[in-house]
């Protein structure tokens, strides 16, 4: 069965410093992986997705993630945090190839301090 | 990108009543929509897959008689929480696929008193 593990439930950074949100996955096939962001009481917005093309994926708002098969990781990074980045971030894997059924990680709450 | 709209965005009801939540794809047709439930400070759990013109597929542990799903058109799926109880209070989110990408509604917060 496919799964994702988000290693940190909370991450706090200062504005202007780098962001690292960690995610490890487990999959019996080459997975499709996603990062979604959720602002308070809002729906989810897709930040980026990996679908077996380039291993370094660039997303919106300056975020990027690198698929590392050897480490089964898909960590999300951003060089410089902005106050507006404060939100909940979910690492997500598709349940099966070619399906829209998604399995969500437990989420990482990012706090950004001025 | 495509837009998925949910209504209402929040609802408060008395215990024992039924509540209907709508999920609409505004600018595309969706043969399949997904309903998720999110408890406070927790992740999203898939409840069911809504299929246009046929019965919904429920995930293990989700009561289909409790959470009625109807997908009568290519742009509308509804989730009805029947005989709601306080433990049904949650954030319900739907999603639909367009051109290979999933789009999520803004969610509906249900509070059962």
XYZ file of C-alpha atoms in Angstrom:
227
model
C 0.000 0.000 0.000
C 1.110 3.521 -0.701
C 1.740 5.965 2.118
C 3.504 9.181 2.946
C 5.125 10.227 6.194
C 5.634 13.862 7.031
C 8.408 13.917 9.530
C 7.588 17.209 11.213
C 4.186 18.282 12.471
C 5.398 21.853 13.011
C 8.167 23.889 11.431
C 9.021 27.433 12.454
C 11.284 29.725 10.456
C 12.110 33.395 10.334
C 11.064 35.441 7.345
C 13.748 35.391 4.691
C 15.296 32.093 5.825
C 15.071 28.771 3.970
C 12.162 26.389 4.383
C 12.470 22.596 4.472
C 9.412 20.398 4.904
C 10.237 16.724 4.916
C 8.277 13.887 3.359
C 9.081 10.232 2.872
C 6.945 7.927 0.796
C 6.297 4.246 0.479
C 5.119 2.872 -2.831
C 5.171 -0.393 -4.697
C 5.532 1.429 -8.012
C 6.927 4.686 -9.291
C 4.545 7.050 -7.563
C 2.931 10.338 -8.397
C 3.691 12.713 -5.562
C 2.209 16.082 -4.730
C 2.530 18.915 -2.280
C -0.602 20.841 -1.390
C -0.963 23.944 0.777
C -3.979 24.788 2.895
C -4.504 28.200 4.407
C -6.819 28.434 7.436
C -10.420 27.495 6.619
C -9.579 27.268 2.940
C -9.453 24.497 0.401
C -6.247 23.009 -0.887
C -4.017 24.471 -3.532
C -1.566 22.417 -5.540
C 2.008 23.615 -5.079
C 3.703 21.093 -7.317
C 3.615 17.503 -8.502
C 6.038 14.804 -9.561
C 4.976 12.314 -12.207
C 8.200 10.542 -13.205
C 9.572 13.305 -15.384
C 12.298 15.581 -13.989
C 13.260 14.701 -10.423
C 13.522 18.356 -9.408
C 10.079 19.840 -9.591
C 9.432 23.556 -9.461
C 6.122 24.784 -8.185
C 4.302 27.987 -7.486
C 5.380 30.719 -5.067
C 9.040 29.742 -5.259
C 8.630 26.245 -3.856
C 10.372 23.213 -5.256
C 10.761 19.559 -4.350
C 13.223 16.868 -5.308
C 12.237 13.264 -5.853
C 14.954 10.988 -4.486
C 14.193 7.366 -5.149
C 17.206 6.099 -3.216
C 15.984 7.904 -0.105
C 12.254 7.527 -0.874
C 11.943 11.213 -0.136
C 10.138 14.180 -1.652
C 11.111 17.116 0.536
C 9.667 20.565 -0.112
C 11.978 23.557 -0.046
C 11.933 27.287 -0.547
C 15.039 29.504 -0.416
C 13.427 32.392 1.439
C 10.270 32.221 3.524
C 7.608 34.877 3.317
C 5.002 35.664 5.941
C 2.291 34.587 3.522
C 3.791 31.077 3.414
C 2.436 30.346 6.881
C -0.048 27.515 6.326
C -0.542 23.763 6.517
C 1.347 21.704 3.949
C 0.398 18.211 2.878
C 2.553 15.667 1.105
C 0.337 13.426 -0.991
C 0.732 10.241 -3.017
C -1.674 8.787 -5.516
C -3.181 5.515 -4.359
C -2.678 3.743 -7.642
C -1.243 4.518 -11.034
C -3.639 6.491 -13.167
C -6.043 7.195 -10.340
C -7.149 10.431 -8.768
C -7.520 8.805 -5.363
C -5.034 10.504 -3.095
C -3.458 9.532 0.201
C -2.570 12.481 2.379
C 0.207 12.808 4.887
C -0.583 14.122 8.323
C 0.470 17.637 7.419
C 3.148 20.089 8.527
C 2.196 23.429 9.950
C 4.631 26.113 8.847
C 4.991 29.193 11.019
C 6.909 32.191 9.745
C 8.149 34.750 12.232
C 9.028 38.311 11.284
C -7.114 26.668 -13.381
C -10.451 24.942 -13.044
C -12.772 25.981 -10.246
C -14.579 23.753 -7.785
C -17.148 25.444 -5.603
C -18.688 24.171 -2.404
C -21.829 25.399 -0.733
C -22.417 26.194 2.029
C -18.997 27.183 3.285
C -20.213 26.712 6.828
C -23.341 25.372 8.426
C -24.588 24.912 11.971
C -27.386 22.472 12.637
C -29.142 20.767 15.489
C -28.465 17.174 16.341
C -30.757 14.828 14.455
C -31.233 16.997 11.400
C -29.826 16.352 7.933
C -27.469 18.651 6.097
C -26.708 18.771 2.379
C -23.407 20.031 1.008
C -22.995 20.769 -2.685
C -19.866 20.451 -4.783
C -19.886 22.029 -8.233
C -17.355 22.066 -11.020
C -17.903 25.548 -12.437
C -16.073 25.461 -15.743
C -15.587 21.798 -16.533
C -17.407 18.504 -16.398
C -16.444 15.972 -13.789
C -17.522 12.366 -14.070
C -15.781 11.661 -10.790
C -15.621 13.718 -7.643
C -14.101 12.883 -4.293
C -15.310 13.710 -0.815
C -12.868 14.137 2.045
C -13.281 14.762 5.719
C -10.827 16.697 7.822
C -10.900 16.764 11.606
C -9.344 19.751 13.373
C -5.577 19.837 13.034
C -5.590 16.513 11.188
C -5.133 15.323 7.657
C -7.756 14.699 4.991
C -9.374 11.303 4.908
C -11.049 10.123 1.732
C -14.674 9.256 2.433
C -16.007 8.266 -0.949
C -15.678 8.527 -4.689
C -18.709 10.033 -6.358
C -19.468 8.719 -9.848
C -21.854 10.522 -12.173
C -24.885 8.408 -12.908
C -23.975 5.551 -10.608
C -23.549 4.698 -6.952
C -20.757 6.204 -4.958
C -17.870 4.063 -3.786
C -17.280 4.386 -0.066
C -14.024 3.871 1.774
C -13.797 1.290 4.490
C -15.384 2.457 7.705
C -17.568 5.149 6.126
C -21.291 4.582 6.647
C -23.012 4.952 3.295
C -26.411 5.352 4.925
C -25.038 8.142 7.062
C -23.266 10.006 4.308
C -25.468 9.967 1.233
C -23.778 10.945 -1.998
C -25.591 11.857 -5.182
C -23.844 12.742 -8.436
C -26.781 13.455 -10.708
C -24.998 15.638 -13.243
C -21.515 16.163 -14.635
C -21.101 19.347 -12.626
C -22.738 18.593 -9.304
C -22.196 16.140 -6.485
C -23.963 16.393 -3.154
C -23.108 14.979 0.242
C -25.953 14.669 2.723
C -25.109 14.020 6.347
C -28.208 12.306 7.672
C -29.331 12.536 11.275
C -26.257 14.526 12.138
C -24.646 14.233 15.547
C -21.918 16.300 17.199
C -19.284 13.734 16.215
C -20.104 14.500 12.569
C -18.803 18.030 13.056
C -15.925 18.392 10.667
C -14.548 20.110 7.602
C -15.756 18.430 4.416
C -13.844 19.003 1.187
C -14.600 17.836 -2.317
C -12.346 17.556 -5.323
C -12.740 16.957 -9.022
C -10.328 16.226 -11.841
C -9.805 18.368 -14.904
C -7.099 17.855 -17.544
C -5.192 15.516 -15.274
C -5.135 17.786 -12.256
C -7.260 17.615 -9.148
C -8.951 20.771 -7.966
C -10.352 21.172 -4.501
C -13.313 23.091 -3.224
C -12.836 25.535 -0.391
C -14.509 23.189 2.036
C -17.641 23.196 4.134
C -17.421 23.414 7.889
C -20.220 21.546 9.613
C -20.971 22.131 13.286
C -23.616 19.965 14.882
C -24.964 21.243 18.183
